[in-house]
Coordinates of C-alpha atoms in Angstrom, one line a residue:
Chain A
X61 CA 38.7 -16.1 48.8
X62 CA 35.0 -15.3 48.9
X63 CA 33.8 -18.1 51.2
X64 CA 31.8 -19.6 48.3
X65 CA 32.4 -23.3 47.5
X66 CA 35.4 -23.6 45.2
X67 CA 35.1 -25.4 41.9
X68 CA 38.2 -26.4 40.0
X69 CA 37.7 -26.5 36.3
X70 CA 40.3 -28.6 34.5
X71 CA 41.8 -27.2 31.3
X72 CA 43.6 -29.3 28.7
X73 CA 45.0 -28.2 25.4
X74 CA 41.8 -28.3 23.3
X75 CA 39.3 -27.7 26.1
X76 CA 36.5 -25.5 24.8
X77 CA 33.6 -25.4 27.2
X78 CA 35.4 -24.3 30.3
X79 CA 34.1 -20.7 30.1
X80 CA 30.4 -21.9 29.9
X81 CA 31.1 -24.2 32.8
X82 CA 32.6 -21.3 34.7
X83 CA 29.5 -19.1 34.1
X84 CA 27.1 -21.9 35.1
X85 CA 29.2 -22.6 38.3
X86 CA 29.3 -19.0 39.3
X87 CA 25.6 -18.5 38.6
X88 CA 25.0 -21.4 40.9
X89 CA 27.0 -19.6 43.6
X90 CA 30.4 -21.2 43.4
X91 CA 33.8 -19.7 43.1
X92 CA 35.9 -21.0 40.2
X93 CA 39.6 -21.6 39.9
X94 CA 41.3 -23.1 36.8
X95 CA 43.4 -26.3 37.1
X96 CA 45.9 -26.8 34.3
X97 CA 46.5 -30.2 32.7
X98 CA 50.1 -30.0 33.8
X99 CA 49.4 -29.2 37.5
X100 CA 50.0 -32.0 39.9
X101 CA 47.6 -30.7 42.6
X102 CA 44.1 -29.1 42.5
X103 CA 43.8 -25.6 43.8
X104 CA 43.8 -25.5 47.6
X105 CA 40.3 -25.6 49.0
X106 CA 38.8 -27.3 46.0
X107 CA 35.4 -28.7 46.9
X108 CA 34.5 -30.1 43.5
X109 CA 36.0 -30.6 40.1
X110 CA 34.6 -30.1 36.6
X111 CA 36.2 -31.7 33.6
X112 CA 34.7 -29.7 30.7
X113 CA 33.9 -30.4 27.1
X114 CA 36.1 -29.8 24.0
X115 CA 38.6 -31.8 22.1
X116 CA 41.4 -32.4 24.6
X117 CA 44.7 -33.2 22.9
X118 CA 42.9 -33.0 19.5
X119 CA 40.9 -36.2 20.4
X120 CA 43.9 -38.1 19.1
X121 CA 44.1 -41.9 19.6
X122 CA 40.8 -42.1 21.4
X123 CA 38.7 -39.2 22.8
X124 CA 39.9 -38.4 26.2
X125 CA 42.7 -41.0 26.2
X126 CA 45.7 -38.7 26.3
X127 CA 44.0 -36.2 28.7
X128 CA 43.2 -39.0 31.1
X129 CA 47.0 -39.7 31.5
X130 CA 47.9 -36.1 32.1
X131 CA 49.3 -35.0 35.5
X132 CA 46.2 -33.2 36.8
X133 CA 44.2 -36.4 36.5
X134 CA 46.1 -38.1 39.3
X135 CA 45.0 -35.2 41.6
X136 CA 41.4 -35.5 40.3
X137 CA 41.6 -39.3 41.1
X138 CA 42.7 -38.6 44.6
X139 CA 39.9 -36.0 45.0
X140 CA 37.3 -38.6 43.7
X141 CA 38.7 -41.4 46.0
X142 CA 38.3 -39.0 49.0
X143 CA 34.6 -38.6 48.1
X144 CA 34.9 -35.2 46.4
X145 CA 32.5 -34.4 43.6
X146 CA 33.7 -34.7 40.0
X147 CA 31.6 -33.7 37.0
X148 CA 32.7 -34.6 33.5
X149 CA 30.8 -33.1 30.6
X150 CA 31.0 -34.4 27.1
X151 CA 34.8 -34.7 26.4
X152 CA 35.2 -34.6 30.2
X153 CA 33.0 -37.7 30.4
X154 CA 35.2 -39.4 27.9
X155 CA 38.3 -38.4 30.0
X156 CA 36.8 -39.8 33.2
X157 CA 35.9 -43.1 31.4
X158 CA 39.4 -43.4 30.0
X159 CA 40.8 -42.6 33.4
X160 CA 38.8 -45.5 34.9
X161 CA 37.0 -43.2 37.2
X162 CA 33.7 -44.1 35.5
X163 CA 32.8 -47.4 33.9
X164 CA 32.7 -47.9 30.1
X165 CA 33.9 -45.9 27.2
X166 CA 32.4 -43.5 24.6
X167 CA 32.4 -44.7 21.0
X168 CA 31.6 -43.2 17.7
X169 CA 27.9 -42.4 17.3
X170 CA 26.1 -45.4 15.6
X171 CA 25.0 -43.1 12.8
X172 CA 28.6 -42.0 12.2
X173 CA 27.2 -38.4 12.2
X174 CA 28.0 -35.5 14.5
X175 CA 24.8 -34.8 16.4
X176 CA 24.0 -31.3 17.6
X177 CA 20.5 -30.9 19.1
X178 CA 18.3 -30.5 22.2
X179 CA 17.4 -33.8 23.8
X180 CA 15.2 -34.9 26.7
X181 CA 16.7 -36.9 29.5
X182 CA 15.1 -39.0 32.2
X183 CA 16.6 -39.0 35.6
X184 CA 17.1 -42.7 36.3
X185 CA 18.7 -42.2 39.7
X186 CA 17.5 -39.4 41.9
X187 CA 19.7 -40.5 44.8
X188 CA 23.0 -39.0 43.7
X189 CA 24.3 -35.7 44.9
X190 CA 23.8 -34.4 41.4
X191 CA 20.2 -35.3 40.9
X192 CA 18.7 -34.7 44.4
X193 CA 15.9 -32.2 43.8
X194 CA 16.2 -32.4 40.0
X195 CA 13.0 -32.6 37.9
X196 CA 12.3 -36.1 36.5
X197 CA 12.9 -35.0 32.9
X198 CA 15.6 -32.6 31.8
X199 CA 16.1 -30.8 28.5
X200 CA 19.7 -30.2 27.4
X201 CA 21.7 -30.0 24.2
X202 CA 24.1 -32.6 22.9
X203 CA 26.9 -31.9 20.5
X204 CA 29.2 -34.8 19.9
X205 CA 30.6 -37.4 17.4
X206 CA 31.7 -40.0 20.0
X207 CA 28.8 -40.1 22.4
X208 CA 27.8 -43.8 22.3
X209 CA 28.4 -45.1 25.7
X210 CA 29.5 -48.7 25.8
X211 CA 30.0 -50.8 28.9
X212 CA 28.2 -52.7 31.6
X213 CA 25.6 -50.4 33.3
X214 CA 25.8 -52.5 36.5
X215 CA 29.4 -51.3 37.0
X216 CA 28.1 -47.9 38.0
X217 CA 24.8 -46.0 38.5
X218 CA 22.9 -44.9 35.4
X219 CA 21.9 -41.4 36.3
X220 CA 20.5 -40.0 33.0
X221 CA 18.9 -41.8 30.1
X222 CA 18.0 -40.4 26.7
X223 CA 14.2 -40.5 26.1
X224 CA 15.1 -41.3 22.5
X225 CA 18.5 -42.8 22.1
X226 CA 20.3 -40.5 19.5
X227 CA 23.6 -42.2 19.3
X228 CA 23.5 -45.9 20.0
X229 CA 24.4 -45.8 23.7
X230 CA 24.0 -49.1 25.5
X231 CA 20.9 -49.0 27.6
X232 CA 20.3 -45.4 26.4
X233 CA 22.9 -44.1 28.9
X234 CA 23.4 -40.3 28.6
X235 CA 25.1 -40.0 32.0
X236 CA 26.5 -42.5 34.5
X237 CA 28.0 -42.2 37.9
X238 CA 30.4 -44.4 39.9
X239 CA 28.9 -46.6 42.5
X240 CA 29.4 -44.0 45.3
X241 CA 27.6 -41.4 43.1
X242 CA 30.2 -38.6 43.6
X243 CA 31.7 -38.9 40.1
X244 CA 29.2 -38.2 37.3
X245 CA 29.9 -38.1 33.5
X246 CA 27.4 -37.1 30.9
X247 CA 27.4 -36.3 27.2
X248 CA 24.7 -33.7 27.3
X249 CA 25.7 -30.1 28.3
X250 CA 24.1 -28.9 31.5
X251 CA 26.2 -25.7 31.4
X252 CA 24.5 -24.9 28.0
X253 CA 21.1 -25.3 29.6
X254 CA 21.6 -22.9 32.5
X255 CA 20.3 -19.6 31.3
X256 CA 16.9 -18.7 29.8
X257 CA 18.7 -17.2 26.8
X258 CA 19.9 -20.8 25.9
X259 CA 16.3 -22.2 25.8
X260 CA 16.5 -24.3 28.9
X261 CA 17.6 -23.9 32.5
X262 CA 17.3 -27.6 33.4
X263 CA 21.1 -28.0 33.7
X264 CA 21.1 -25.8 36.8
X265 CA 19.9 -28.8 38.8
X266 CA 23.3 -30.5 38.4
X267 CA 25.3 -27.3 39.2
X268 CA 23.3 -26.9 42.4
X269 CA 25.3 -29.9 43.7
X270 CA 28.5 -27.8 43.6
X271 CA 27.2 -25.5 46.3
X272 CA 25.0 -27.9 48.3
Chain B
X117 CA 66.8 -49.8 17.9
X118 CA 63.7 -51.8 17.1
X119 CA 60.8 -51.1 14.8
X120 CA 57.6 -52.3 16.4
X121 CA 54.2 -52.4 14.7
X122 CA 51.2 -52.3 17.0
X123 CA 47.8 -53.2 15.5
X124 CA 44.7 -52.1 17.4
X125 CA 41.4 -53.6 16.3
X126 CA 37.8 -53.4 17.5
X127 CA 37.2 -56.4 19.7
X128 CA 35.2 -59.3 18.2
X129 CA 31.5 -58.8 19.0
X130 CA 31.9 -55.0 19.3
X131 CA 29.9 -53.2 16.7
X132 CA 32.2 -51.4 14.2
X133 CA 29.9 -48.8 12.5
X134 CA 32.9 -47.5 10.4
X135 CA 33.6 -51.0 9.1
X136 CA 29.9 -51.4 8.3
X137 CA 29.7 -48.1 6.4
X138 CA 32.7 -49.1 4.3
X139 CA 31.3 -52.6 3.7
X140 CA 28.0 -51.0 2.5
X141 CA 30.0 -48.6 0.2
X142 CA 32.0 -51.5 -1.3
X143 CA 28.8 -53.4 -2.0
X144 CA 27.2 -50.4 -3.7
X145 CA 30.3 -50.0 -5.8
X146 CA 29.8 -53.5 -7.1
X147 CA 32.4 -55.4 -5.1
X148 CA 30.7 -58.8 -4.5
X149 CA 31.2 -61.1 -1.6
X150 CA 32.5 -58.6 1.0
X151 CA 31.3 -60.5 4.0
X152 CA 32.9 -58.3 6.7
X153 CA 35.0 -55.1 7.1
X154 CA 36.6 -54.1 10.3
X155 CA 38.7 -50.9 10.7
X156 CA 41.5 -50.5 13.2
X157 CA 44.7 -48.6 13.7
X158 CA 48.3 -49.3 12.9
X159 CA 50.9 -47.7 15.2
X160 CA 54.5 -47.8 14.3
X161 CA 57.1 -47.3 17.1
X162 CA 60.8 -47.1 17.0
X163 CA 62.1 -48.2 20.4
X164 CA 65.5 -48.1 22.0
X165 CA 66.0 -50.5 24.8
X166 CA 66.3 -54.2 25.2
X167 CA 62.7 -55.4 25.6
X168 CA 60.8 -53.7 22.7
X169 CA 58.0 -56.2 22.7
X170 CA 57.4 -56.0 26.5
X171 CA 57.6 -52.2 26.4
X172 CA 55.1 -52.0 23.5
X173 CA 52.7 -54.3 25.3
X174 CA 52.9 -52.1 28.4
X175 CA 52.2 -49.1 26.2
X176 CA 49.1 -50.9 24.8
X177 CA 47.8 -51.8 28.2
X178 CA 48.3 -48.2 29.6
X179 CA 47.4 -46.1 26.6
X180 CA 47.4 -47.4 23.0
X181 CA 44.4 -49.7 23.3
X182 CA 41.2 -49.6 25.5
X183 CA 40.6 -53.3 26.5
X184 CA 36.9 -52.7 26.8
X185 CA 36.5 -52.3 23.1
X186 CA 39.9 -53.1 21.4
X187 CA 42.3 -55.9 21.0
X188 CA 46.0 -55.3 20.1
X189 CA 48.8 -57.2 18.7
X190 CA 52.5 -56.4 18.7
X191 CA 55.0 -57.3 16.0
X192 CA 58.7 -56.6 16.4
X193 CA 60.2 -56.2 13.0
X194 CA 63.8 -56.0 14.1

């Protein structure tokens, strides 16, 4: 133990972006422990949870659907219900929606094309733990095929909106939180906008919440 | 054992871009009068137990369909 805040990063079969999430978390000053899909508890002392991007369970049936029913998600649900922070990135966002921890669902991009590019996001709610102190506009990459959020924005808190809607998301939603604000999901990748080498460091603002 | 067919379809009113793309392709190929195309999934289950329909419905509610965007139907084929 280092005394730094502990971030549990959940890994499913098919998770891909856990290493970049680990780097960004550690750069923010957090300590990282892995949580396996088959675990029934989060690592002791977990302060916050990241559900990273990838193609959990091969994206079979619906993106995130099978992962959302895996044993670790019951522990993530308890953590969220106790007010703990949970961040879902890309496939992790899909998992949190399928688990019912966030409103709505992610559908195929309206263009039916995989989209991989840098986008600009407006912070629509600066009152969540994730966005306090964030600049009003963030530049981050997206890379997804099923990123069109569908649902009722009033069931949660729209935190990030695309400046130019790339995928057909309802209300331009790029990231949405639960009403309490402690659970956030977003399709853009803040962990891939966390180092000058990657062209943007705007994603650091979200990771700062892990150590606040 | 029972063979159960679950059909999962995009809900009415939910945009189905895949169906629209196929509709456009059919029109370009010269098929006239294709007024709508919707694409869903067919899931075939072989179930032991004495309430295959109820079991399949619970599976739909808990995993096989997402009620926000999908409707399902269950057919027990015996």
